[in-house]
mmCIF file of C-alpha atoms in Angstrom:
data_model
loop_
_atom_site.group_PDB
_atom_site.id
_atom_site.type_symbol
_atom_site.label_atom_id
_atom_site.label_comp_id
_atom_site.label_asym_id
_atom_site.label_seq_id
_atom_site.Cartn_x
_atom_site.Cartn_y
_atom_site.Cartn_z
ATOM 1 C CA UNK A 1 0.138 -0.061 0.060
ATOM 2 C CA UNK A 2 1.413 3.301 -1.050
ATOM 3 C CA UNK A 3 -1.580 5.554 -1.394
ATOM 4 C CA UNK A 4 -4.729 6.426 0.733
ATOM 5 C CA UNK A 5 -7.662 4.888 -0.910
ATOM 6 C CA UNK A 6 -10.005 7.544 0.556
ATOM 7 C CA UNK A 7 -8.035 10.746 -0.603
ATOM 8 C CA UNK A 8 -5.306 9.564 -2.902
ATOM 9 C CA UNK A 9 -2.533 11.084 -1.011
ATOM 10 C CA UNK A 10 0.589 9.246 0.425
ATOM 11 C CA UNK A 11 0.537 6.680 3.126
ATOM 12 C CA UNK A 12 3.028 6.163 5.791
ATOM 13 C CA UNK A 13 3.686 3.107 8.316
ATOM 14 C CA UNK A 14 3.349 4.085 11.956
ATOM 15 C CA UNK A 15 1.732 3.142 15.071
ATOM 16 C CA UNK A 16 -1.528 5.150 15.630
ATOM 17 C CA UNK A 17 -2.383 6.582 19.136
ATOM 18 C CA UNK A 18 -4.025 4.113 21.231
ATOM 19 C CA UNK A 19 -2.750 1.213 18.974
ATOM 20 C CA UNK A 20 0.251 -1.175 19.310
ATOM 21 C CA UNK A 21 0.886 -2.025 15.784
ATOM 22 C CA UNK A 22 2.146 -0.539 12.720
ATOM 23 C CA UNK A 23 -0.586 0.670 10.264
ATOM 24 C CA UNK A 24 -0.629 2.313 7.170
ATOM 25 C CA UNK A 25 -2.002 5.755 7.879
ATOM 26 C CA UNK A 26 -2.645 8.632 5.561
ATOM 27 C CA UNK A 27 -0.307 11.560 5.554
ATOM 28 C CA UNK A 28 -2.977 13.943 4.847
ATOM 29 C CA UNK A 29 -6.388 12.788 6.050
ATOM 30 C CA UNK A 30 -5.022 10.687 8.705
ATOM 31 C CA UNK A 31 -7.423 7.514 7.765
ATOM 32 C CA UNK A 32 -5.987 4.394 9.302
ATOM 33 C CA UNK A 33 -5.923 1.387 6.597
ATOM 34 C CA UNK A 34 -6.302 -1.771 8.793
ATOM 35 C CA UNK A 35 -5.305 -5.202 6.974
ATOM 36 C CA UNK A 36 -6.887 -8.361 8.304
ATOM 37 C CA UNK A 37 -6.439 -12.190 7.415
ATOM 38 C CA UNK A 38 -8.844 -13.508 4.820
ATOM 39 C CA UNK A 39 -11.023 -16.514 5.066
ATOM 40 C CA UNK A 40 -10.900 -19.331 2.688
ATOM 41 C CA UNK A 41 -14.199 -21.314 2.671
ATOM 42 C CA UNK A 42 -14.445 -24.760 1.105
ATOM 43 C CA UNK A 43 -16.183 -28.113 0.951
ATOM 44 C CA UNK A 44 -15.332 -31.689 1.589
ATOM 45 C CA UNK A 45 -18.083 -33.145 -0.850
ATOM 46 C CA UNK A 46 -18.850 -36.817 -0.205
ATOM 47 C CA UNK A 47 -20.690 -39.337 -2.397
ATOM 48 C CA UNK A 48 -21.219 -42.614 -0.911
ATOM 49 C CA UNK A 49 -17.646 -43.682 0.202
ATOM 50 C CA UNK A 50 -15.962 -41.146 -1.996
ATOM 51 C CA UNK A 51 -14.692 -37.626 -2.015
ATOM 52 C CA UNK A 52 -14.870 -35.031 -4.856
ATOM 53 C CA UNK A 53 -11.405 -33.373 -5.474
ATOM 54 C CA UNK A 54 -10.564 -30.892 -8.278
ATOM 55 C CA UNK A 55 -7.135 -30.499 -10.274
ATOM 56 C CA UNK A 56 -6.095 -27.062 -10.060
ATOM 57 C CA UNK A 57 -5.554 -25.200 -13.442
ATOM 58 C CA UNK A 58 -4.221 -22.198 -11.699
ATOM 59 C CA UNK A 59 -1.092 -21.306 -9.669
ATOM 60 C CA UNK A 60 -0.314 -21.720 -6.758
ATOM 61 C CA UNK A 61 -0.063 -25.454 -7.014
ATOM 62 C CA UNK A 62 -1.315 -25.888 -10.564
ATOM 63 C CA UNK A 63 -1.866 -29.668 -11.531
ATOM 64 C CA UNK A 64 -2.372 -30.621 -7.854
ATOM 65 C CA UNK A 65 -5.666 -32.061 -6.261
ATOM 66 C CA UNK A 66 -7.480 -29.835 -3.902
ATOM 67 C CA UNK A 67 -10.767 -29.655 -2.282
ATOM 68 C CA UNK A 68 -13.178 -26.837 -3.704
ATOM 69 C CA UNK A 69 -12.479 -23.757 -1.953
ATOM 70 C CA UNK A 70 -11.858 -20.116 -2.217
ATOM 71 C CA UNK A 71 -11.672 -16.571 -0.693
ATOM 72 C CA UNK A 72 -15.206 -15.807 1.227
ATOM 73 C CA UNK A 73 -17.027 -12.826 -0.382
ATOM 74 C CA UNK A 74 -18.436 -9.763 1.614
ATOM 75 C CA UNK A 75 -22.045 -10.484 2.247
ATOM 76 C CA UNK A 76 -21.783 -14.240 2.211
ATOM 77 C CA UNK A 77 -22.183 -16.834 4.985
ATOM 78 C CA UNK A 78 -19.209 -19.355 5.506
ATOM 79 C CA UNK A 79 -21.191 -22.068 4.331
ATOM 80 C CA UNK A 80 -22.747 -20.035 1.334
ATOM 81 C CA UNK A 81 -19.183 -19.321 0.383
ATOM 82 C CA UNK A 82 -18.096 -23.051 0.475
ATOM 83 C CA UNK A 83 -21.195 -24.153 -1.649
ATOM 84 C CA UNK A 84 -20.205 -21.259 -4.095
ATOM 85 C CA UNK A 85 -16.808 -22.430 -4.555
ATOM 86 C CA UNK A 86 -18.022 -26.006 -5.090
ATOM 87 C CA UNK A 87 -20.387 -24.873 -7.930
ATOM 88 C CA UNK A 88 -17.658 -22.603 -9.448
ATOM 89 C CA UNK A 89 -14.790 -24.988 -9.284
ATOM 90 C CA UNK A 90 -16.496 -28.428 -9.919
ATOM 91 C CA UNK A 91 -20.000 -27.244 -11.281
ATOM 92 C CA UNK A 92 -21.307 -29.272 -8.482
ATOM 93 C CA UNK A 93 -24.215 -28.927 -6.175
ATOM 94 C CA UNK A 94 -23.822 -30.140 -2.590
ATOM 95 C CA UNK A 95 -25.673 -29.886 0.714
ATOM 96 C CA UNK A 96 -23.699 -28.836 3.895
ATOM 97 C CA UNK A 97 -23.524 -31.160 6.777
ATOM 98 C CA UNK A 98 -21.444 -29.374 9.362
ATOM 99 C CA UNK A 99 -18.125 -27.390 9.917
ATOM 100 C CA UNK A 100 -15.402 -29.883 9.936
ATOM 101 C CA UNK A 101 -11.887 -28.230 9.941
ATOM 102 C CA UNK A 102 -10.662 -24.721 10.903
ATOM 103 C CA UNK A 103 -7.015 -23.905 10.071
ATOM 104 C CA UNK A 104 -4.937 -20.838 11.005
ATOM 105 C CA UNK A 105 -2.077 -19.960 8.540
ATOM 106 C CA UNK A 106 -0.503 -16.924 10.266
ATOM 107 C CA UNK A 107 2.533 -16.761 7.948
ATOM 108 C CA UNK A 108 0.251 -15.946 5.057
ATOM 109 C CA UNK A 109 -2.599 -14.210 7.119
ATOM 110 C CA UNK A 110 -5.401 -16.800 5.852
ATOM 111 C CA UNK A 111 -7.881 -18.978 7.709
ATOM 112 C CA UNK A 112 -9.327 -22.028 6.005
ATOM 113 C CA UNK A 113 -12.516 -23.599 6.780
ATOM 114 C CA UNK A 114 -13.811 -26.713 5.332
ATOM 115 C CA UNK A 115 -17.545 -27.881 5.837
ATOM 116 C CA UNK A 116 -18.446 -31.573 5.344
ATOM 117 C CA UNK A 117 -21.008 -31.729 2.382
ATOM 118 C CA UNK A 118 -23.045 -34.272 0.596
ATOM 119 C CA UNK A 119 -22.846 -34.129 -3.212
ATOM 120 C CA UNK A 120 -26.216 -33.802 -4.310
ATOM 121 C CA UNK A 121 -25.740 -36.169 -7.582
ATOM 122 C CA UNK A 122 -23.050 -37.128 -9.941
ATOM 123 C CA UNK A 123 -23.382 -34.056 -12.213
ATOM 124 C CA UNK A 124 -19.933 -32.352 -11.773
ATOM 125 C CA UNK A 125 -17.461 -31.351 -14.116
ATOM 126 C CA UNK A 126 -14.307 -28.915 -14.275
ATOM 127 C CA UNK A 127 -15.112 -25.200 -13.734
ATOM 128 C CA UNK A 128 -12.768 -22.384 -15.043
ATOM 129 C CA UNK A 129 -9.881 -23.043 -12.376
ATOM 130 C CA UNK A 130 -10.202 -26.639 -12.592
ATOM 131 C CA UNK A 131 -8.437 -29.045 -15.017
ATOM 132 C CA UNK A 132 -10.297 -32.313 -13.719
ATOM 133 C CA UNK A 133 -13.019 -33.287 -11.257
ATOM 134 C CA UNK A 134 -12.790 -36.709 -9.819
ATOM 135 C CA UNK A 135 -14.445 -39.060 -6.884
ATOM 136 C CA UNK A 136 -11.864 -40.767 -5.061
ATOM 137 C CA UNK A 137 -12.197 -43.649 -2.564
ATOM 138 C CA UNK A 138 -9.927 -43.635 0.399
ATOM 139 C CA UNK A 139 -7.471 -45.914 -1.403
ATOM 140 C CA UNK A 140 -7.592 -43.917 -4.662
ATOM 141 C CA UNK A 141 -6.617 -40.443 -3.165
ATOM 142 C CA UNK A 142 -3.534 -39.135 -4.782
ATOM 143 C CA UNK A 143 -1.757 -38.225 -1.560
ATOM 144 C CA UNK A 144 1.410 -37.160 -3.155
ATOM 145 C CA UNK A 145 -0.219 -34.708 -5.501
ATOM 146 C CA UNK A 146 -2.476 -32.896 -2.912
ATOM 147 C CA UNK A 147 -2.123 -29.082 -3.232
ATOM 148 C CA UNK A 148 -1.752 -27.855 0.344
ATOM 149 C CA UNK A 149 -1.385 -29.182 3.751
ATOM 150 C CA UNK A 150 -4.853 -28.098 4.753
ATOM 151 C CA UNK A 151 -6.134 -30.367 2.243
ATOM 152 C CA UNK A 152 -4.161 -33.402 3.297
ATOM 153 C CA UNK A 153 -4.990 -32.994 6.869
ATOM 154 C CA UNK A 154 -8.591 -32.520 6.346
ATOM 155 C CA UNK A 155 -8.733 -35.760 4.407
ATOM 156 C CA UNK A 156 -6.454 -37.645 6.880
ATOM 157 C CA UNK A 157 -8.997 -36.638 9.532
ATOM 158 C CA UNK A 158 -11.775 -37.612 7.461
ATOM 159 C CA UNK A 159 -10.925 -41.000 6.779
ATOM 160 C CA UNK A 160 -9.818 -41.585 10.537
ATOM 161 C CA UNK A 161 -12.946 -40.109 11.769
ATOM 162 C CA UNK A 162 -15.140 -42.008 9.328
ATOM 163 C CA UNK A 163 -14.248 -45.385 11.221
ATOM 164 C CA UNK A 164 -16.164 -44.098 14.219
ATOM 165 C CA UNK A 165 -18.675 -42.062 12.136
ATOM 166 C CA UNK A 166 -17.878 -39.178 14.577
ATOM 167 C CA UNK A 167 -16.532 -35.961 12.981
ATOM 168 C CA UNK A 168 -15.668 -33.593 15.954
ATOM 169 C CA UNK A 169 -14.621 -30.060 14.438
ATOM 170 C CA UNK A 170 -10.981 -29.595 14.685
ATOM 171 C CA UNK A 171 -9.450 -26.216 14.916
ATOM 172 C CA UNK A 172 -5.703 -26.421 13.953
ATOM 173 C CA UNK A 173 -2.661 -24.114 13.368
ATOM 174 C CA UNK A 174 -0.188 -24.426 10.429
ATOM 175 C CA UNK A 175 2.637 -22.642 11.655
ATOM 176 C CA UNK A 176 5.723 -21.880 9.649
ATOM 177 C CA UNK A 177 8.533 -19.496 10.316
ATOM 178 C CA UNK A 178 8.987 -16.452 7.967
ATOM 179 C CA UNK A 179 12.164 -16.870 5.895
ATOM 180 C CA UNK A 180 14.994 -14.517 7.275
ATOM 181 C CA UNK A 181 15.355 -11.498 5.560
ATOM 182 C CA UNK B 1 -12.605 3.374 -1.913
ATOM 183 C CA UNK B 2 -12.172 6.188 -4.136
ATOM 184 C CA UNK B 3 -8.261 5.787 -5.121
ATOM 185 C CA UNK B 4 -5.831 3.166 -5.958
ATOM 186 C CA UNK B 5 -3.752 2.206 -3.130
ATOM 187 C CA UNK B 6 -0.925 1.119 -5.544
ATOM 188 C CA UNK B 7 -0.685 3.976 -7.772
ATOM 189 C CA UNK B 8 -3.014 6.705 -6.369
ATOM 190 C CA UNK B 9 -5.300 7.303 -9.431
ATOM 191 C CA UNK B 10 -8.938 7.006 -9.408
ATOM 192 C CA UNK B 11 -10.828 3.568 -8.932
ATOM 193 C CA UNK B 12 -14.103 2.510 -10.633
ATOM 194 C CA UNK B 13 -16.500 -0.330 -9.929
ATOM 195 C CA UNK B 14 -16.590 -2.976 -12.396
ATOM 196 C CA UNK B 15 -16.797 -6.728 -13.078
ATOM 197 C CA UNK B 16 -13.178 -8.054 -14.033
ATOM 198 C CA UNK B 17 -12.781 -10.287 -16.817
ATOM 199 C CA UNK B 18 -13.124 -13.901 -15.528
ATOM 200 C CA UNK B 19 -14.829 -12.740 -12.349
ATOM 201 C CA UNK B 20 -18.624 -12.340 -11.730
ATOM 202 C CA UNK B 21 -18.712 -9.721 -8.976
ATOM 203 C CA UNK B 22 -18.310 -5.945 -9.146
ATOM 204 C CA UNK B 23 -14.701 -4.828 -7.670
ATOM 205 C CA UNK B 24 -13.014 -1.789 -7.293
ATOM 206 C CA UNK B 25 -10.400 -1.561 -10.043
ATOM 207 C CA UNK B 26 -7.890 0.943 -10.816
ATOM 208 C CA UNK B 27 -8.547 3.066 -13.864
ATOM 209 C CA UNK B 28 -4.806 3.338 -14.745
ATOM 210 C CA UNK B 29 -2.872 0.279 -13.293
ATOM 211 C CA UNK B 30 -5.929 -1.868 -13.549
ATOM 212 C CA UNK B 31 -5.181 -3.509 -10.062
ATOM 213 C CA UNK B 32 -8.180 -5.050 -8.632
ATOM 214 C CA UNK B 33 -8.983 -4.050 -4.976
ATOM 215 C CA UNK B 34 -10.689 -7.029 -3.305
ATOM 216 C CA UNK B 35 -12.592 -6.553 -0.122
ATOM 217 C CA UNK B 36 -13.531 -9.512 2.027
ATOM 218 C CA UNK B 37 -15.022 -10.568 5.251
ATOM 219 C CA UNK B 38 -13.183 -9.928 8.657
ATOM 220 C CA UNK B 39 -12.440 -12.225 11.505
ATOM 221 C CA UNK B 40 -13.479 -11.305 14.957
ATOM 222 C CA UNK B 41 -11.863 -13.662 17.564
ATOM 223 C CA UNK B 42 -12.655 -14.077 21.366
ATOM 224 C CA UNK B 43 -12.775 -16.190 24.134
ATOM 225 C CA UNK B 44 -15.615 -17.328 26.813
ATOM 226 C CA UNK B 45 -13.172 -17.212 29.793
ATOM 227 C CA UNK B 46 -14.340 -19.700 32.501
ATOM 228 C CA UNK B 47 -13.320 -19.635 36.210
ATOM 229 C CA UNK B 48 -15.020 -22.469 38.397
ATOM 230 C CA UNK B 49 -18.758 -22.083 37.480
ATOM 231 C CA UNK B 50 -18.411 -18.359 36.270
ATOM 232 C CA UNK B 51 -17.631 -16.437 33.027
ATOM 233 C CA UNK B 52 -15.859 -13.297 32.740
ATOM 234 C CA UNK B 53 -17.631 -10.392 30.917
ATOM 235 C CA UNK B 54 -16.346 -6.978 29.977
ATOM 236 C CA UNK B 55 -18.571 -3.802 30.026
ATOM 237 C CA UNK B 56 -17.742 -1.868 26.790
ATOM 238 C CA UNK B 57 -16.418 1.603 27.149
ATOM 239 C CA UNK B 58 -16.668 2.251 23.297
ATOM 240 C CA UNK B 59 -19.248 2.334 20.452
ATOM 241 C CA UNK B 60 -21.045 0.284 19.270
ATOM 242 C CA UNK B 61 -23.001 -1.010 22.564
ATOM 243 C CA UNK B 62 -20.781 1.254 24.858
ATOM 244 C CA UNK B 63 -22.059 0.272 28.475
ATOM 245 C CA UNK B 64 -23.287 -3.229 27.435
ATOM 246 C CA UNK B 65 -21.420 -6.479 28.570
ATOM 247 C CA UNK B 66 -19.513 -8.549 25.987
ATOM 248 C CA UNK B 67 -17.168 -11.332 25.844
ATOM 249 C CA UNK B 68 -13.444 -10.299 25.075
ATOM 250 C CA UNK B 69 -12.992 -10.272 21.307
ATOM 251 C CA UNK B 70 -11.568 -8.253 18.487
ATOM 252 C CA UNK B 71 -10.318 -8.063 14.916
ATOM 253 C CA UNK B 72 -7.858 -10.712 13.982
ATOM 254 C CA UNK B 73 -4.732 -9.347 13.167
ATOM 255 C CA UNK B 74 -2.355 -10.277 10.306
ATOM 256 C CA UNK B 75 0.143 -12.932 11.292
ATOM 257 C CA UNK B 76 -1.938 -14.264 14.220
ATOM 258 C CA UNK B 77 -3.618 -17.603 14.646
ATOM 259 C CA UNK B 78 -7.278 -17.460 15.667
ATOM 260 C CA UNK B 79 -6.589 -18.591 19.033
ATOM 261 C CA UNK B 80 -3.755 -16.288 19.519
ATOM 262 C CA UNK B 81 -6.041 -13.538 18.481
ATOM 263 C CA UNK B 82 -8.666 -14.601 21.102
ATOM 264 C CA UNK B 83 -6.270 -14.615 23.820
ATOM 265 C CA UNK B 84 -4.616 -11.246 22.817
ATOM 266 C CA UNK B 85 -8.152 -9.599 23.130
ATOM 267 C CA UNK B 86 -8.807 -11.286 26.497
ATOM 268 C CA UNK B 87 -5.460 -9.635 27.783
ATOM 269 C CA UNK B 88 -6.252 -6.116 25.934
ATOM 270 C CA UNK B 89 -9.688 -5.943 27.299
ATOM 271 C CA UNK B 90 -9.680 -7.611 30.448
ATOM 272 C CA UNK B 91 -5.931 -7.677 31.368
ATOM 273 C CA UNK B 92 -6.620 -11.454 31.940
ATOM 274 C CA UNK B 93 -4.576 -14.387 31.065
ATOM 275 C CA UNK B 94 -6.352 -17.425 29.851
ATOM 276 C CA UNK B 95 -5.593 -20.829 28.330
ATOM 277 C CA UNK B 96 -7.450 -22.165 25.300
ATOM 278 C CA UNK B 97 -9.695 -25.128 25.733
ATOM 279 C CA UNK B 98 -11.331 -25.314 22.410
ATOM 280 C CA UNK B 99 -13.166 -23.490 19.481
ATOM 281 C CA UNK B 100 -16.862 -23.463 20.570
ATOM 282 C CA UNK B 101 -18.845 -20.970 18.405
ATOM 283 C CA UNK B 102 -18.583 -19.762 14.754
ATOM 284 C CA UNK B 103 -21.111 -17.180 13.405
ATOM 285 C CA UNK B 104 -21.291 -15.700 10.055
ATOM 286 C CA UNK B 105 -22.911 -12.217 10.134
ATOM 287 C CA UNK B 106 -23.007 -11.610 6.253
ATOM 288 C CA UNK B 107 -25.011 -8.321 6.337
ATOM 289 C CA UNK B 108 -21.843 -6.677 8.040
ATOM 290 C CA UNK B 109 -19.279 -8.945 6.328
ATOM 291 C CA UNK B 110 -18.010 -10.391 9.685
ATOM 292 C CA UNK B 111 -17.298 -13.689 10.875
ATOM 293 C CA UNK B 112 -17.121 -14.267 14.759
ATOM 294 C CA UNK B 113 -15.257 -17.162 16.529
ATOM 295 C CA UNK B 114 -15.304 -17.836 20.318
ATOM 296 C CA UNK B 115 -12.828 -20.146 22.142
ATOM 297 C CA UNK B 116 -13.780 -21.827 25.287
ATOM 298 C CA UNK B 117 -11.043 -20.795 27.631
ATOM 299 C CA UNK B 118 -10.076 -21.194 31.417
ATOM 300 C CA UNK B 119 -8.970 -17.950 33.009
ATOM 301 C CA UNK B 120 -5.599 -18.686 34.618
ATOM 302 C CA UNK B 121 -6.408 -16.735 37.826
ATOM 303 C CA UNK B 122 -8.483 -14.019 39.446
ATOM 304 C CA UNK B 123 -6.081 -11.350 38.127
ATOM 305 C CA UNK B 124 -8.425 -9.305 35.697
ATOM 306 C CA UNK B 125 -9.101 -5.604 35.200
ATOM 307 C CA UNK B 126 -10.579 -3.160 32.782
ATOM 308 C CA UNK B 127 -8.466 -2.621 29.539
ATOM 309 C CA UNK B 128 -8.713 0.716 27.767
ATOM 310 C CA UNK B 129 -11.878 -0.451 25.831
ATOM 311 C CA UNK B 130 -13.680 -1.783 28.987
ATOM 312 C CA UNK B 131 -15.356 0.011 31.933
ATOM 313 C CA UNK B 132 -15.747 -2.987 33.985
ATOM 314 C CA UNK B 133 -14.670 -6.665 34.196
ATOM 315 C CA UNK B 134 -16.666 -9.087 36.234
ATOM 316 C CA UNK B 135 -17.181 -12.880 36.800
ATOM 317 C CA UNK B 136 -20.840 -14.040 36.282
ATOM 318 C CA UNK B 137 -22.429 -17.260 37.527
ATOM 319 C CA UNK B 138 -25.534 -18.305 35.162
ATOM 320 C CA UNK B 139 -28.133 -16.530 37.431
ATOM 321 C CA UNK B 140 -26.125 -13.474 37.437
ATOM 322 C CA UNK B 141 -25.614 -13.085 33.838
ATOM 323 C CA UNK B 142 -27.060 -9.500 32.678
ATOM 324 C CA UNK B 143 -29.183 -10.880 29.864
ATOM 325 C CA UNK B 144 -30.781 -7.843 28.956
ATOM 326 C CA UNK B 145 -27.617 -5.769 28.748
ATOM 327 C CA UNK B 146 -25.359 -8.101 26.518
ATOM 328 C CA UNK B 147 -23.806 -6.266 23.664
ATOM 329 C CA UNK B 148 -24.505 -8.351 20.706
ATOM 330 C CA UNK B 149 -26.590 -11.416 19.657
ATOM 331 C CA UNK B 150 -23.449 -13.514 19.374
ATOM 332 C CA UNK B 151 -22.612 -13.112 22.783
ATOM 333 C CA UNK B 152 -26.085 -14.068 24.036
ATOM 334 C CA UNK B 153 -25.929 -16.942 21.774
ATOM 335 C CA UNK B 154 -22.649 -18.129 22.997
ATOM 336 C CA UNK B 155 -23.664 -17.868 26.508
ATOM 337 C CA UNK B 156 -27.043 -19.488 25.985
ATOM 338 C CA UNK B 157 -25.279 -22.493 24.263
ATOM 339 C CA UNK B 158 -22.429 -22.618 27.124
ATOM 340 C CA UNK B 159 -24.897 -22.993 30.088
ATOM 341 C CA UNK B 160 -27.088 -25.330 28.130
ATOM 342 C CA UNK B 161 -24.148 -27.624 27.005
ATOM 343 C CA UNK B 162 -22.528 -27.485 30.392
ATOM 344 C CA UNK B 163 -25.437 -29.458 31.951
ATOM 345 C CA UNK B 164 -24.293 -32.599 29.794
ATOM 346 C CA UNK B 165 -20.663 -31.319 29.916
ATOM 347 C CA UNK B 166 -20.451 -31.800 26.240
ATOM 348 C CA UNK B 167 -19.301 -28.732 24.097
ATOM 349 C CA UNK B 168 -19.828 -29.409 20.299
ATOM 350 C CA UNK B 169 -18.704 -26.581 17.892
ATOM 351 C CA UNK B 170 -21.494 -24.808 16.762
ATOM 352 C CA UNK B 171 -21.418 -22.881 13.329
ATOM 353 C CA UNK B 172 -24.210 -20.432 13.201
ATOM 354 C CA UNK B 173 -25.478 -17.762 10.681
ATOM 355 C CA UNK B 174 -26.882 -14.440 12.121
ATOM 356 C CA UNK B 175 -28.732 -13.143 8.841
ATOM 357 C CA UNK B 176 -30.325 -9.879 8.874
ATOM 358 C CA UNK B 177 -31.890 -8.069 5.884
ATOM 359 C CA UNK B 178 -30.124 -5.030 4.693
ATOM 360 C CA UNK B 179 -32.401 -2.030 5.080
ATOM 361 C CA UNK B 180 -34.066 -0.867 1.785
ATOM 362 C CA UNK B 181 -32.247 2.122 0.206
#
């Protein structure tokens, strides 16, 4: 951020009065521009004993398999965002069962959340950001070709929890150190 | 948003190519400025059979009681944010037990999450945004003076769940209609 989005003048970084963190503050109108973590909402779409994965057609991790998920939009509930991403990435309709995993990724200021969902039918196909869509049983999951640790962990927990048919919500942190500068 | 935070020129609202929502886009450098929901993280701090509430000293809802909570910061995990807010608003140290409630408030593009937490000791006092801090047993809760529906619902669930000593995570939506313009 270099310029104030309210008045167009330069911003500087300083700790505002009464605050304890450095913020972008306008040098002219003094508006404080807060920056906050973003939410990625997605589904774990299940059909019988299989889960629906999407092969990404975009970076990062193009060519790797993911669960349908994406940035939550203003005006959306988290479950609505998860279902919208499932429609956009897999042209699939699903029904939310329950929140399942919540991940903090503080090194990139993101919070992921996945909902267990039942796929309404077998009518699915790749959306614009997807190369392939496919249902996988547990022994077919391409574990070495999953796009992100949050996907691996969500699937791992799912197949483990499915043995007992109990799916407690899991709140997890994925903490990486920033590279030294 | 009126000006581009990257180059300082005017922004306009339009649907970028490949998108389906109106965004702020710079008329000169064409950077797209996405706006996304923000997370408010907080604690339900418990000490023996009581919960710690804070009387707000700031708007909105100054003078009403709340659980310690506030905007998640970049670089933080959700539980770290919840504990930081507990320190800032109640000068209290607590230990996270588990995620408890998650609320979508799409009309204001916010997602609230509360963690059950055990208060480490009785050393608490009002922080800068707080008039009073007090422990309340169930029959002492000032139900008519709670600041927000997410506080009322979290406390209601807590006292109900405590009877069985089972605290499933609850993902809830608080959907209000926008006022007609």
